[in-house]
Short mmCIF file of C-alpha atoms and ligand atoms in Angstrom, two decimals:
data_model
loop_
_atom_site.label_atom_id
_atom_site.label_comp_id
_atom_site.label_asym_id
_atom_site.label_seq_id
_atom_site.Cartn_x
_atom_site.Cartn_y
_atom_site.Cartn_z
CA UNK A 1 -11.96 -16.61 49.53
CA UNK A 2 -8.72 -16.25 47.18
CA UNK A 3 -11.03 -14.92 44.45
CA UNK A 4 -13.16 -12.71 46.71
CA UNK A 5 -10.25 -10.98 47.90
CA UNK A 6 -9.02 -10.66 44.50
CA UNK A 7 -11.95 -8.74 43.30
CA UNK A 8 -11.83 -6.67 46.19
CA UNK A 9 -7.84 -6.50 45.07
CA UNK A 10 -9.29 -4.39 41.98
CA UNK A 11 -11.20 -1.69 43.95
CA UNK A 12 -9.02 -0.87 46.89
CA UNK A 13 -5.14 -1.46 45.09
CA UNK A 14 -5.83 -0.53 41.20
CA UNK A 15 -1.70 0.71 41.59
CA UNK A 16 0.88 0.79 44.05
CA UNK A 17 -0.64 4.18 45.44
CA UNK A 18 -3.60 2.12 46.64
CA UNK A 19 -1.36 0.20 48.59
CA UNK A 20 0.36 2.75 49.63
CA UNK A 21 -2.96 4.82 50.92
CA UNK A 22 -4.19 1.99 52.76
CA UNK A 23 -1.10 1.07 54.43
CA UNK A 24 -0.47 4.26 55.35
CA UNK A 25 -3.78 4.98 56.81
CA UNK A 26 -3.18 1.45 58.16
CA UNK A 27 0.03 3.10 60.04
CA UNK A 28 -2.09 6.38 61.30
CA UNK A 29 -4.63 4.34 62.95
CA UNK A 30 -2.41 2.42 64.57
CA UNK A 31 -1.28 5.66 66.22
CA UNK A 32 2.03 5.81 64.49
CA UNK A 33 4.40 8.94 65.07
CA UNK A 34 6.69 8.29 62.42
CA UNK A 35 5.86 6.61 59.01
CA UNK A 36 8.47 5.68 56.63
CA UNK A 37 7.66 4.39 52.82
CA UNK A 38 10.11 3.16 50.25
CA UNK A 39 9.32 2.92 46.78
CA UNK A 40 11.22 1.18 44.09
CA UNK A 41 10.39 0.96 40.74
CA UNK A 42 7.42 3.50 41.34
CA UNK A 43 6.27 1.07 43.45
CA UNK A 44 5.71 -1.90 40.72
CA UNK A 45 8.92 -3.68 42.05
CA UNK A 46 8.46 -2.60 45.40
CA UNK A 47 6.87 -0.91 48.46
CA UNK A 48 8.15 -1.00 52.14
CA UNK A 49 5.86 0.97 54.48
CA UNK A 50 7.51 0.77 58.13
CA UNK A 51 5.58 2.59 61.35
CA UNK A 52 6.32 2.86 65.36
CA UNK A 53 2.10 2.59 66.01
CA UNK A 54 1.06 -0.12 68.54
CA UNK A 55 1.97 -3.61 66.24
CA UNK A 56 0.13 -6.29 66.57
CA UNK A 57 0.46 -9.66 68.38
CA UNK A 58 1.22 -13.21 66.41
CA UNK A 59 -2.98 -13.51 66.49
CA UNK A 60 -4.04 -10.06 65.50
CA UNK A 61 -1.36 -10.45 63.52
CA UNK A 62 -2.75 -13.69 61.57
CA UNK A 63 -6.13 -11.74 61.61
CA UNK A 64 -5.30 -8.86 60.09
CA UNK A 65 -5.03 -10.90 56.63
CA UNK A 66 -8.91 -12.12 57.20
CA UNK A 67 -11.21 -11.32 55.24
CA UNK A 68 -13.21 -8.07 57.45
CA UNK A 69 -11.29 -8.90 60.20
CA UNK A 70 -11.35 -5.50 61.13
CA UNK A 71 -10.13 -4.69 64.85
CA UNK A 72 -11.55 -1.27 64.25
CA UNK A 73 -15.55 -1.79 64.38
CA UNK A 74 -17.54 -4.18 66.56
CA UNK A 75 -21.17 -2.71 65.66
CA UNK A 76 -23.49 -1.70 63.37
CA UNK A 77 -23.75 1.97 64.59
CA UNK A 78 -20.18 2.07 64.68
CA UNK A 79 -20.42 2.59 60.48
CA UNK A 80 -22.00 5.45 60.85
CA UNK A 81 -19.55 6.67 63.37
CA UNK A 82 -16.31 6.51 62.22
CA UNK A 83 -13.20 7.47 64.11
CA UNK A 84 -10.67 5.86 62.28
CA UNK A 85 -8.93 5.40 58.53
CA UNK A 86 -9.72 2.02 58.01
CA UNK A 87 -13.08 0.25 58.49
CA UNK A 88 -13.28 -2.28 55.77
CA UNK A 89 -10.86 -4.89 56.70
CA UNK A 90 -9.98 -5.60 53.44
CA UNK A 91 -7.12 -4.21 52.36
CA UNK A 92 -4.22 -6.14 53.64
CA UNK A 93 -6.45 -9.58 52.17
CA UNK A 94 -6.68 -7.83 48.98
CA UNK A 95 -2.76 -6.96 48.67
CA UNK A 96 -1.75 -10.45 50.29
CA UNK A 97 -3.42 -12.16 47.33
CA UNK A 98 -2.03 -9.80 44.47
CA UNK A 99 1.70 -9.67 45.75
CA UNK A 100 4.56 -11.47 47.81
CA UNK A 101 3.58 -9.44 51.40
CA UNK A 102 6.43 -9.42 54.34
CA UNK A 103 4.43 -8.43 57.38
CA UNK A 104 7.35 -7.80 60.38
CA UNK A 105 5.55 -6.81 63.59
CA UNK A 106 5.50 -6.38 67.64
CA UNK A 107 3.80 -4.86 70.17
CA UNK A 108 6.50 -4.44 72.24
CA UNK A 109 6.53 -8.26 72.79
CA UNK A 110 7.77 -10.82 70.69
CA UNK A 111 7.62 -9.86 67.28
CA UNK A 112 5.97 -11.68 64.27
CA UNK A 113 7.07 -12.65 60.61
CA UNK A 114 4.72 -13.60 58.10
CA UNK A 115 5.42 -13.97 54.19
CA UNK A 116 2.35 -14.52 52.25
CA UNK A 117 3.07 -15.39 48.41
CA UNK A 118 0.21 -14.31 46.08
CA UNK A 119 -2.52 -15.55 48.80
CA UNK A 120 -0.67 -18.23 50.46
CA UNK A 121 1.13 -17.81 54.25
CA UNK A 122 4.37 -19.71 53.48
CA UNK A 123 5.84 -18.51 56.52
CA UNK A 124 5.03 -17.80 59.96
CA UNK A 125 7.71 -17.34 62.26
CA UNK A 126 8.82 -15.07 65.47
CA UNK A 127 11.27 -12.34 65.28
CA UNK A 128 12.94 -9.70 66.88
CA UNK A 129 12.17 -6.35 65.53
CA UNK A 130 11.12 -3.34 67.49
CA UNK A 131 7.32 -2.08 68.29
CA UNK A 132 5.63 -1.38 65.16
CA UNK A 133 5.00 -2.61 61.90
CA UNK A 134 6.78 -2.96 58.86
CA UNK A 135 5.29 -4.37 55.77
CA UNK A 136 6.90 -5.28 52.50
CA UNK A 137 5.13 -5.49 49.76
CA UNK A 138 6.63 -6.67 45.98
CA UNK A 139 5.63 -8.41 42.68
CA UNK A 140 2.48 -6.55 42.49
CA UNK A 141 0.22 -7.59 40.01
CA UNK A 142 2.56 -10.51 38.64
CA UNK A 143 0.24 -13.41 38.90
CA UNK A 144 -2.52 -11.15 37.28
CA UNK A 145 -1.15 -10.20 34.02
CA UNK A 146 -4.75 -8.43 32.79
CA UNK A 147 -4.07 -6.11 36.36
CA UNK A 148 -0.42 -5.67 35.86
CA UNK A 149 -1.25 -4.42 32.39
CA UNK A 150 -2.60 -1.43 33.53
CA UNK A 151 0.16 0.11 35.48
CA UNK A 152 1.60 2.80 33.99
CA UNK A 153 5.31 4.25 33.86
CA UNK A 154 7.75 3.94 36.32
CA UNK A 155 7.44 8.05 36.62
CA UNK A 156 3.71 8.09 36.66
CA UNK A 157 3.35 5.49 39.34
CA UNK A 158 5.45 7.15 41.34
CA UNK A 159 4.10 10.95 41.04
CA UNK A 160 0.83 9.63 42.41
CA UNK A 161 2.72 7.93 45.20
CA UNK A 162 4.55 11.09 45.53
CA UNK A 163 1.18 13.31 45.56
CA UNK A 164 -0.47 11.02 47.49
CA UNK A 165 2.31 11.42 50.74
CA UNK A 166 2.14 15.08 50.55
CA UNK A 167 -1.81 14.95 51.29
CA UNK A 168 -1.01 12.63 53.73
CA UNK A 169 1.25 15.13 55.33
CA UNK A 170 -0.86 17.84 55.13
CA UNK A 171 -3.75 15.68 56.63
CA UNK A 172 -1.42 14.55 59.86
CA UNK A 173 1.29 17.41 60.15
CA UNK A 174 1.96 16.08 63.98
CA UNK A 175 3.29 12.46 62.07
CA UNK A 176 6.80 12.59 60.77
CA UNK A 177 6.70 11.44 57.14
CA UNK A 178 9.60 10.09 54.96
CA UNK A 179 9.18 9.05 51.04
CA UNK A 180 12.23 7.99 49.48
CA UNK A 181 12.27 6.43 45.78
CA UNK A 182 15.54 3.89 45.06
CA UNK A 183 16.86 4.42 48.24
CA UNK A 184 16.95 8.52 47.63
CA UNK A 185 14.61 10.45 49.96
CA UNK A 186 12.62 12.62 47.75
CA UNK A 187 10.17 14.05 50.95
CA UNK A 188 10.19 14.62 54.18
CA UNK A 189 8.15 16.36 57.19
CA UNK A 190 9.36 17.00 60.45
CA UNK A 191 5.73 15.90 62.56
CA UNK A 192 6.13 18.99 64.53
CA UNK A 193 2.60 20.47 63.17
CA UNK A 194 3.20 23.20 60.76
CA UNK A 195 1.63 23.25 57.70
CA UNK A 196 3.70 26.06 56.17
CA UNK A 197 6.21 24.00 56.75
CA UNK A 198 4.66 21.46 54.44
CA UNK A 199 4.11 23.65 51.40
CA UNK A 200 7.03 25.48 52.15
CA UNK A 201 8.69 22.07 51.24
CA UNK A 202 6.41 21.29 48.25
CA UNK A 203 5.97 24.50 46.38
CA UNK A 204 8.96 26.69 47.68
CA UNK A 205 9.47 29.84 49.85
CA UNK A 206 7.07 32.28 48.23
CA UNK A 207 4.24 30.19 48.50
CA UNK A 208 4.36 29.60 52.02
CA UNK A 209 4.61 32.86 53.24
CA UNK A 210 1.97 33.69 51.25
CA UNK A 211 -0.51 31.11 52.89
CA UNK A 212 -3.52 33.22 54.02
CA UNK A 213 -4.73 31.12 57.17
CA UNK A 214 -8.58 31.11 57.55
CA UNK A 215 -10.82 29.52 60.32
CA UNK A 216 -14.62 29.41 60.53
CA UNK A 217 -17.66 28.17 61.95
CA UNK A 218 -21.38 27.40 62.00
CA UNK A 219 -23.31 24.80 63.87
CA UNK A 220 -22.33 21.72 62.47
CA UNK A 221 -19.19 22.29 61.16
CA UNK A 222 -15.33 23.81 62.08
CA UNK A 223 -13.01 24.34 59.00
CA UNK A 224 -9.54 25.98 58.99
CA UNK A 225 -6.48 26.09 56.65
CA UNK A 226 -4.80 27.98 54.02
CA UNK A 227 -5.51 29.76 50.90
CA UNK A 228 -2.61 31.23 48.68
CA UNK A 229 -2.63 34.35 48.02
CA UNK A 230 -4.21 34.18 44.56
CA UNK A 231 -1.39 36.29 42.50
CA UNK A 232 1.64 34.31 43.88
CA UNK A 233 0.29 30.63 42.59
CA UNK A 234 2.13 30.09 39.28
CA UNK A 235 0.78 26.30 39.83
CA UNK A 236 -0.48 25.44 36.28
CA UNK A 237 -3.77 23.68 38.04
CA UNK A 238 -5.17 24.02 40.95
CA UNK A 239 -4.14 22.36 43.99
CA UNK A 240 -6.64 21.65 47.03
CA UNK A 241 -6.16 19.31 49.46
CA UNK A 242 -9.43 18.19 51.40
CA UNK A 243 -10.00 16.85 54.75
CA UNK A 244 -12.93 15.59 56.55
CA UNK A 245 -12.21 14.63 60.28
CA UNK A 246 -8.31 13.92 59.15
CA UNK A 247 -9.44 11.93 56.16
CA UNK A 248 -8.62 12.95 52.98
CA UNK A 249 -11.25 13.37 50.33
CA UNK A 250 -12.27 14.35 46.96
CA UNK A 251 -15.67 15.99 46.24
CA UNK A 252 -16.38 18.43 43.19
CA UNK A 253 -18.67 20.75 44.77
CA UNK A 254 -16.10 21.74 47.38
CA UNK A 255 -13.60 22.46 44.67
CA UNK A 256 -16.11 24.30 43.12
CA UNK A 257 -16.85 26.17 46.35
CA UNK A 258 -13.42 27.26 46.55
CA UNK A 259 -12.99 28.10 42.85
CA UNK A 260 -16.12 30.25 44.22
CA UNK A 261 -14.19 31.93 47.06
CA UNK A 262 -11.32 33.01 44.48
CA UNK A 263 -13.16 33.96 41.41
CA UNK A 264 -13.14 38.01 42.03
CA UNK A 265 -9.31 37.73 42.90
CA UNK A 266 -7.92 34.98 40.33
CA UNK A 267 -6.12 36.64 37.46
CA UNK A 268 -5.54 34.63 34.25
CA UNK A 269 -3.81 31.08 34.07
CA UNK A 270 -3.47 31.50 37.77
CA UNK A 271 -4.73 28.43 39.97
CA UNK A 272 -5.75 28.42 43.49
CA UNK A 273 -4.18 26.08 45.88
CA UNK A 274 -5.32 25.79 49.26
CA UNK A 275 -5.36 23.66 52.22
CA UNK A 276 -8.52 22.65 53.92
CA UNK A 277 -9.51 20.49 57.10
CA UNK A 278 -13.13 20.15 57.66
CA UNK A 279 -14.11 19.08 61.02
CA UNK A 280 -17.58 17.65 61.56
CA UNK A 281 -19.60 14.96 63.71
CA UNK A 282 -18.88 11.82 62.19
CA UNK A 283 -22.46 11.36 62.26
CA UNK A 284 -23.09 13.74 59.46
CA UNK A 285 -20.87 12.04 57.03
CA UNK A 286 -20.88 8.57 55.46
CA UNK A 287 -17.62 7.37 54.20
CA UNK A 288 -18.89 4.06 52.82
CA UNK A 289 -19.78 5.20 49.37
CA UNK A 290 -16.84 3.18 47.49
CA UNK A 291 -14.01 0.98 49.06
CA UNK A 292 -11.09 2.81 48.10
CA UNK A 293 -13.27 5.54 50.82
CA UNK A 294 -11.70 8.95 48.75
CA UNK A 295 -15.40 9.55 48.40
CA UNK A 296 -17.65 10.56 51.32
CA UNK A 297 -21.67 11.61 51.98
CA UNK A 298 -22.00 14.83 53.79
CA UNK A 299 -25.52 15.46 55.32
CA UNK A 300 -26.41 19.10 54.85
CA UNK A 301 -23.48 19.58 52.63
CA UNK A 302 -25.00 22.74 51.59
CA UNK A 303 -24.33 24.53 54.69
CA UNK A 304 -20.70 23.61 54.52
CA UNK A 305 -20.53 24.35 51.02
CA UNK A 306 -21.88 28.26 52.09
CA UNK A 307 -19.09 28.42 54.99
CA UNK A 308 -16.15 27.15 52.93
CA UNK A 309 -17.33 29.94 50.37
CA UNK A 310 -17.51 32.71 52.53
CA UNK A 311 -14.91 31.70 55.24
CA UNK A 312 -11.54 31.86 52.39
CA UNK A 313 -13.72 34.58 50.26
CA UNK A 314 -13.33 36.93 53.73
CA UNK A 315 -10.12 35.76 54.52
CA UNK A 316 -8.76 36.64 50.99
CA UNK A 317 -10.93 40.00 51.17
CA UNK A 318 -8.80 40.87 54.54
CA UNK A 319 -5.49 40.08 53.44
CA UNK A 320 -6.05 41.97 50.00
CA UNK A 321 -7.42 44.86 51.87
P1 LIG B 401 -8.98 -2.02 58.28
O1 LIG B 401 -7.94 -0.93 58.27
O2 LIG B 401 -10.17 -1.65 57.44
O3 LIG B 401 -9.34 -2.48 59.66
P2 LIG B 401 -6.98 -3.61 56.94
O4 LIG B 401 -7.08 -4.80 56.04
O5 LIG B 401 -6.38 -2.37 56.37
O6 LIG B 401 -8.41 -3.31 57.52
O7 LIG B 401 -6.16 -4.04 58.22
C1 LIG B 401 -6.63 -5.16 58.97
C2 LIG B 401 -6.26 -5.04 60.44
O8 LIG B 401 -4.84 -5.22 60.58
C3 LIG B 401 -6.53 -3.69 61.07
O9 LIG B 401 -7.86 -3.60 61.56
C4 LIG B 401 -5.49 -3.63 62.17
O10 LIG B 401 -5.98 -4.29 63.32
C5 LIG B 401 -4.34 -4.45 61.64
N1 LIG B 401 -3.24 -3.61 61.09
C6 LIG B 401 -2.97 -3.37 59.77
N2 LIG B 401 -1.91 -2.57 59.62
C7 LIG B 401 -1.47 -2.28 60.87
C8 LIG B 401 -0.39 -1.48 61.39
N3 LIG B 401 0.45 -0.82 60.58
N4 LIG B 401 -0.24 -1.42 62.74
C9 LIG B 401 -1.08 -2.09 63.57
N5 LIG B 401 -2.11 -2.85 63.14
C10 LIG B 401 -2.32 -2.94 61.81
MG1 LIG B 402 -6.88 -0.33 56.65
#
């Protein structure tokens, strides 16, 4: 069991971002309004991820460090139906056994304290904290030198920690984010919806207003969001956040569908960035392809492909008309 959740350690928290993705989609599906992380040491020292979402009682609570104790799917069909962030059940097993874990949590009730040490629950108490979850998370990686190893700088770490909460933000605008990194707060959304608001905050004033807003349709699909107006984007790559159904993805023919969409406007060494949400029956997509779930299968992924291409190329058309 230790070992097996070890292994699984590998796949879903390869570096404190991993921990910080599935904690944070941990946090969303628990219907949290506000989600608060704190980073020290990129992350490598320490990681303290704190929600309002429902909590859990002392058993869920003990559960929820099972192996695929999952409260979030009680069928077969339900895996190709997928409503939520989580699925898998594996994630808080896998961090429990590579770190010391401080899981502080209530449903309103009495609240729960357990401290698991690299696998093992050495306490297990009750304790008064409000309704939500907080979860504390340090020593990553110290009792497995050949993972620790791998981690890189302090600054690295933390810029994919960093990169990571803006695409959460952008995913869930409605949730009111906070990132700070040794105790300074480096990010932070308001939840109130906006999404210029967002890149307002992460790329600056001109970029925001210049966020071309685009919406389309065909059978299957709904997708809406932002392109930047191509000549405004000094970013010195591209930047394109992805979501399917509120989860956040990565997939190489969509970039290359929006790279597409730009390619009569883009001038030189300019980059587009954009902002997409994909909305789609969750039967048409299967997000089991790898446990870390950033990849997805889309059934007739050429039709969405075609409307991403021809939604932003006609809304960049219009607005450079
Ligand atoms: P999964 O998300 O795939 O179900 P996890 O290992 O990430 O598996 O979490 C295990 C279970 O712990 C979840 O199904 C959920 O019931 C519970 N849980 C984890 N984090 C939270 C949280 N922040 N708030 C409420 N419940 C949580
Ligand atoms: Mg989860």
């Amino acid at each position: 069991e230790h070992l097996t959740n070890m292994i699984a350690a590998g796949e879903v928290v390869e570096r404190p971002a991993g921990i910080v993705k599935e904690c944070v989609e941990n946090s969303i599906d628990a219907g949290a309004t506000v989600i608060e992380v704190e980073v020290y040491q990129g992350g490598i020292e320490r990681i303290v991820i704190t929600d309002d979402g429902c909590g859990m009682d002392h058993e869920d609570a003990h559960l929820a460090f099972m192996r695929h104790a999952t409260s979030k799917m009680h069928s077969e069909e339900e895996l190709f139906n997928i409503q939520t962030m989580g699925f898998r059940g594996e994630a808080l097993p896998s961090i429990a056994s590579v770190a010391q874990v401080e899981l502080q949590t209530s449903n309103g009730e009495e609240g729960t304290l357990l401290r698991y040490n690299y696998g093992s629950l050495d306490v297990d108490e009750t304790c008064n904290c409000p309704r939500g979850t907080k979860l504390d998370v340090s020593g990553l990686f110290v009792k497995t030198p050949a993972r620790f190893k791998h981690l890189k700088s302090i600054s690295y770490e933390f810029s994919v920690i960093a990169d990571l909460m803006n695409k959460m933000a952008l995913s869930h605008p409605q949730i009111r984010f906070q990132l700070s990194h040794e105790g300074r707060v480096v990010f932070q959304t308001s939840g109130n919806g906006n999404i210029q608001e967002i890149l307002y905050q992460m790329y600056g004033k001109e970029v925001a207003q210049n966020a071309i807003p685009f919406e389309g349709n065909n059978e299957d699909f709904h997708i809406h969001g932002y392109a930047i107006q191509p000549k405004i984007n000094r970013a010195t790559k591209y930047f394109m956040f992805l979501t399917l159904n509120t989860r956040l993805i990565r997939s190489v023919a969509i970039q290359k569908a929006i790279l597409d969409a730009y390619s009569d406007y883009m001038p030189p060494n300019r980059f587009p960035i954009v902002v997409l949400q994909m909305d789609s029956d969750t039967q048409l997509v299967d997000v089991n392809v790898h446990p870390n779930k950033w990849e997805v299968r889309l059934s007739k992924q050429g039709e969405m492909l075609d409307l991403i291409k021809t939604t932003i190329q006609d809304a960049l058309n219009a607005s450079l008309k």
